[in-house]
PDB file of C-alpha atoms in Angstrom:
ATOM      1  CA  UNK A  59     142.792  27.378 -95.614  1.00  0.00           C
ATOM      2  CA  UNK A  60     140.366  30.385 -97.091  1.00  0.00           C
ATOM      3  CA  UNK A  61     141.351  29.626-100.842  1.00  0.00           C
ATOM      4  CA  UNK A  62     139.597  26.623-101.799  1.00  0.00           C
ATOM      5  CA  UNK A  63     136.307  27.768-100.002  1.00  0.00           C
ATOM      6  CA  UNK A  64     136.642  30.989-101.969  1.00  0.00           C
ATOM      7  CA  UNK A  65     137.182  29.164-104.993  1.00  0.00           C
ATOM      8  CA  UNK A  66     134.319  26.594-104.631  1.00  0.00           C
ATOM      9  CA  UNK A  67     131.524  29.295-103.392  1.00  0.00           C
ATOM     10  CA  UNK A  68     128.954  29.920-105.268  1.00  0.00           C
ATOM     11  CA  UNK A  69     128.475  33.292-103.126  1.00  0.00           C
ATOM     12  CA  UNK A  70     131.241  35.148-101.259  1.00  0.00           C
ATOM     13  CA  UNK A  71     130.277  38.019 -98.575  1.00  0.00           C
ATOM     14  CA  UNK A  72     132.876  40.192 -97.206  1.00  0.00           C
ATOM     15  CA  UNK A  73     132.002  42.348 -94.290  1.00  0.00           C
ATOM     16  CA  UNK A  74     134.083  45.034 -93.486  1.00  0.00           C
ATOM     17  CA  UNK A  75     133.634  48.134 -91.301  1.00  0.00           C
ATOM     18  CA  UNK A  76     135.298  51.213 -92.779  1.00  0.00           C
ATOM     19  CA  UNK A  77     137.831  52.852 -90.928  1.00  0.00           C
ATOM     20  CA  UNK A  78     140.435  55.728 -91.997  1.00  0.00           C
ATOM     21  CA  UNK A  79     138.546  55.793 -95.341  1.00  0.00           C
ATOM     22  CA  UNK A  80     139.102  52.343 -96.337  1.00  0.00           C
ATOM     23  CA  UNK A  81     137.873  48.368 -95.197  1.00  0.00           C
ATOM     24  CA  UNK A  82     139.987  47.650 -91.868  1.00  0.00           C
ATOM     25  CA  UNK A  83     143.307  46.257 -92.213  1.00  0.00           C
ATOM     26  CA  UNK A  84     141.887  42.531 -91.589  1.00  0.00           C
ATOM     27  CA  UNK A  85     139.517  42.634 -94.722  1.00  0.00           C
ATOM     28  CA  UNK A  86     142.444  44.192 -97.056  1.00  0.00           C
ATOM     29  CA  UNK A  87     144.763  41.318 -95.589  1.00  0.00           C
ATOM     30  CA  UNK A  88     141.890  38.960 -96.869  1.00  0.00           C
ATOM     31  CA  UNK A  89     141.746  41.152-100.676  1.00  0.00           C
ATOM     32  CA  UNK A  90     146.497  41.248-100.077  1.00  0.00           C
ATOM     33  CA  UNK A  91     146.344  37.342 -99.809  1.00  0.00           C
ATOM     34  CA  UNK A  92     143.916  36.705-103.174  1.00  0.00           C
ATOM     35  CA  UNK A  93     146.343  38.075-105.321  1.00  0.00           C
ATOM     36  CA  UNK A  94     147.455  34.833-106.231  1.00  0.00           C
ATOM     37  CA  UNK A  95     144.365  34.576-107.955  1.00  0.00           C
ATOM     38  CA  UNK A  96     145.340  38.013-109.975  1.00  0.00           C
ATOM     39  CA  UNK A  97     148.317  35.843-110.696  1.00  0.00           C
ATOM     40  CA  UNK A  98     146.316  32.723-112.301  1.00  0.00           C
ATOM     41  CA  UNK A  99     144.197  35.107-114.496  1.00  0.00           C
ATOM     42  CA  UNK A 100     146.800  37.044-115.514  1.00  0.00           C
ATOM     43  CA  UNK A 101     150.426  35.329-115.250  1.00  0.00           C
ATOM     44  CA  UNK A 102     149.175  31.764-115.917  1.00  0.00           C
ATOM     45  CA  UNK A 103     146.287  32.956-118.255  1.00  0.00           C
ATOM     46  CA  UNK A 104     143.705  30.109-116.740  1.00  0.00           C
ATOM     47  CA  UNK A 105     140.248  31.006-115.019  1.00  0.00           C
ATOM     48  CA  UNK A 106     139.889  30.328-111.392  1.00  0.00           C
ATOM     49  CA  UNK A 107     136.743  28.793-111.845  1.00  0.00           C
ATOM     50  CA  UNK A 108     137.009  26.529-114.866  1.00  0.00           C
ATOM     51  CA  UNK A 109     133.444  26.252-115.209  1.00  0.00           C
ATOM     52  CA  UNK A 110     131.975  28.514-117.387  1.00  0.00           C
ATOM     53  CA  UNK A 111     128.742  28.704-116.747  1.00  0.00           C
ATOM     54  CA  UNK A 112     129.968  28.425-112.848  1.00  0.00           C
ATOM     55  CA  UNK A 113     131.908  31.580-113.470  1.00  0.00           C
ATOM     56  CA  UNK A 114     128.988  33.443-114.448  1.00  0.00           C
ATOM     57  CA  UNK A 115     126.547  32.748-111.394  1.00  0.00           C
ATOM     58  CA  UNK A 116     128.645  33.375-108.827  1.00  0.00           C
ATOM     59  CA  UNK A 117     127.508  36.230-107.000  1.00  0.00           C
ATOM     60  CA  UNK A 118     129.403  38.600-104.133  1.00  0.00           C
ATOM     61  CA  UNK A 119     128.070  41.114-101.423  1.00  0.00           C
ATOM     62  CA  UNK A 120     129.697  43.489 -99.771  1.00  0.00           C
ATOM     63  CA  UNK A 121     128.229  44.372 -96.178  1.00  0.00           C
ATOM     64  CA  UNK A 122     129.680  47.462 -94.343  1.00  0.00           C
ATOM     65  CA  UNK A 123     129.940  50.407 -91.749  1.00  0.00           C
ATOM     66  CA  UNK A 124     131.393  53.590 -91.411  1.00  0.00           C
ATOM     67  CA  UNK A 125     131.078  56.285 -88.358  1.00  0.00           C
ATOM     68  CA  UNK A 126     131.683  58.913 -89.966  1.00  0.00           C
ATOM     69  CA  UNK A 127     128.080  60.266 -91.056  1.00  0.00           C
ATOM     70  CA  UNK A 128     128.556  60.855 -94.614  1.00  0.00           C
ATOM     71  CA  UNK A 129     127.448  58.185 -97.173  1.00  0.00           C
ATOM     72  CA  UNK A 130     129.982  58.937 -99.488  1.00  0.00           C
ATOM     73  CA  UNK A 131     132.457  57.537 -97.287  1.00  0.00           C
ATOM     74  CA  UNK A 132     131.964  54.143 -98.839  1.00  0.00           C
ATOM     75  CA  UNK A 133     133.178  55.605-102.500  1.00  0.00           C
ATOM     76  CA  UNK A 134     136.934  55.046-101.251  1.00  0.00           C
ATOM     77  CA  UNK A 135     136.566  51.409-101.156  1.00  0.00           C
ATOM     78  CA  UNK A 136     134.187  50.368-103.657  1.00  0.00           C
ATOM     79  CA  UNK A 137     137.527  50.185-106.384  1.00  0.00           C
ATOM     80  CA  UNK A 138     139.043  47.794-103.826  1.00  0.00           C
ATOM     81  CA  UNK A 139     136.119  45.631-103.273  1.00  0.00           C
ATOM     82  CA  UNK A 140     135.019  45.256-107.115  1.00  0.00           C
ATOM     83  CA  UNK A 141     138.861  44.316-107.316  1.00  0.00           C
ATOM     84  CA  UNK A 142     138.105  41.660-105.508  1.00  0.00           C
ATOM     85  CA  UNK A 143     135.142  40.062-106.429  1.00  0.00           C
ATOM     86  CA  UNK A 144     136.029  40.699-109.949  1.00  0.00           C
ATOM     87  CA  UNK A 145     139.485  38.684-109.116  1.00  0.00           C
ATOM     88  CA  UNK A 146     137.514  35.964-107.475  1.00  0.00           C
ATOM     89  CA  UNK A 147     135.661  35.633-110.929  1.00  0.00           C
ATOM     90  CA  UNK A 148     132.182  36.569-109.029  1.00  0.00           C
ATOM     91  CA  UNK A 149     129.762  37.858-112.252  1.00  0.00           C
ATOM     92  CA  UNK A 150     127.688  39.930-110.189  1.00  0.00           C
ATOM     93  CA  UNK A 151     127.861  41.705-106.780  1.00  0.00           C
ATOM     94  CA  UNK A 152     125.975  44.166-104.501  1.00  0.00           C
ATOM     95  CA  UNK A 153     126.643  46.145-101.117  1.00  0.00           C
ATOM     96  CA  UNK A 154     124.798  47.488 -98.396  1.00  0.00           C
ATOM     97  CA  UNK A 155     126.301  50.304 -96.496  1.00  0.00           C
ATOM     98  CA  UNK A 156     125.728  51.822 -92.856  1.00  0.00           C
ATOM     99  CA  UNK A 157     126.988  55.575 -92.097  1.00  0.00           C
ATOM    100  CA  UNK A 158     126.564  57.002 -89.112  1.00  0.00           C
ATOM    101  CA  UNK A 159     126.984  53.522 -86.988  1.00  0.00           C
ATOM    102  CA  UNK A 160     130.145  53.931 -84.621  1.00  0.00           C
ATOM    103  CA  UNK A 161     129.074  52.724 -81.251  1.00  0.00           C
ATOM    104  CA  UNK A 162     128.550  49.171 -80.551  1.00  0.00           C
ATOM    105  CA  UNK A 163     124.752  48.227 -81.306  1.00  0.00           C
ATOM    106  CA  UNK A 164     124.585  51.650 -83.047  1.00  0.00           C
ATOM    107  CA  UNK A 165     123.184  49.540 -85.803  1.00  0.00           C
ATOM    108  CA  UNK A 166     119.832  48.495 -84.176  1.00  0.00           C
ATOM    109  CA  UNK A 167     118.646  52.187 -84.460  1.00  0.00           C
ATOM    110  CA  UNK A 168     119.276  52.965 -87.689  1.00  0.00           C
ATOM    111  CA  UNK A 169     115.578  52.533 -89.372  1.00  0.00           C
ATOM    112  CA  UNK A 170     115.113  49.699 -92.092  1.00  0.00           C
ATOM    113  CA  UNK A 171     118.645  48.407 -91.518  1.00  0.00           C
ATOM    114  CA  UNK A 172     117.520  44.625 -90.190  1.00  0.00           C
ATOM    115  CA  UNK A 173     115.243  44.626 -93.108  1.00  0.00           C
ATOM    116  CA  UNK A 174     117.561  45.742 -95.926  1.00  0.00           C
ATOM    117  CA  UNK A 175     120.110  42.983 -94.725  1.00  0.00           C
ATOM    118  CA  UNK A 176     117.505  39.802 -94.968  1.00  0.00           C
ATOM    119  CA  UNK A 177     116.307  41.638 -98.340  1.00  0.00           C
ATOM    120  CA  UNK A 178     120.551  41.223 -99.274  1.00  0.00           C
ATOM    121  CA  UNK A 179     120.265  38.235 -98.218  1.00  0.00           C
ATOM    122  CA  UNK A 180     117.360  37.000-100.116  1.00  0.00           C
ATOM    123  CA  UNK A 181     118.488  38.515-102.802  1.00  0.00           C
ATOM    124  CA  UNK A 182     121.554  36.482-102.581  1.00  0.00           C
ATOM    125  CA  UNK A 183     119.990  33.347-101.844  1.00  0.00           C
ATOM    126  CA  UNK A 184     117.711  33.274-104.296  1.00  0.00           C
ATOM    127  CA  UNK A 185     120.652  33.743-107.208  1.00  0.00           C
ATOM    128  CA  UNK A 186     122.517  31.259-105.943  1.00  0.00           C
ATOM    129  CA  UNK A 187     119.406  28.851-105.679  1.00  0.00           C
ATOM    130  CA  UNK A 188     117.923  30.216-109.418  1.00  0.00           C
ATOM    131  CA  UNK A 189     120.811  28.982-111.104  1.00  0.00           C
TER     132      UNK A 189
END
């Protein structure tokens, strides 16, 4: 049911907390199941987005947290992610990361974090909107 919406989207977001050093096993199912699109780009040869111009606005973010509290953490899985937005034909993507947050809510106290989300998401918005 995912496919066509991740086809069609001008903007894809995939959350995912880290755990064991890479996204949980339900976001890597998510990146497992698109490589049928690996297999139109590079079996069939065709673009997943036929529009060109399409193809070159779409835009991805990547929105994550990690307990452990070391930033670097996140280096693990940025190969996977810009796999995936660069298999879903998305031109141009950003993340915002989170060590440190284990506990449930753990996120409210980390300074600036509500405020660098709506700023990722403005940022995304506006993107979309500008082109």
């Amino acid at each position: 049911e995912i496919y066509p919406h991740l086809v069609a989207a001008d903007a894809v977001i995939l959350a995912a907390p880290v755990f064991s050093m890479h996204v949980c096993a339900q976001a890597k199912a998510v990146i497992d199941r698109c490589q049928r699109f690996w297999a139109v780009k590079y079996v069939l040869k065709r673009h997943l987005v036929e529009d060109e111009e399409r193809r070159g606005r779409r835009r991805g973010l990547f929105i994550s947290a990690c307990g452990r509290d070391f930033p670097a953490t996140f280096d693990c899985v940025k190969p996977t992610v810009a796999y995936f937005f660069h298999v879903l034909e998305i031109g141009t993507w950003e993340s915002l990361q989170f060590a440190g947050v284990d506990e449930m809510g753990a996120i409210h106290g980390v300074p600036g974090a509500l405020e660098r989300a709506r700023e990722m998401g403005r940022w995304l918005a506006e993107r979309v909107r500008a082109t």
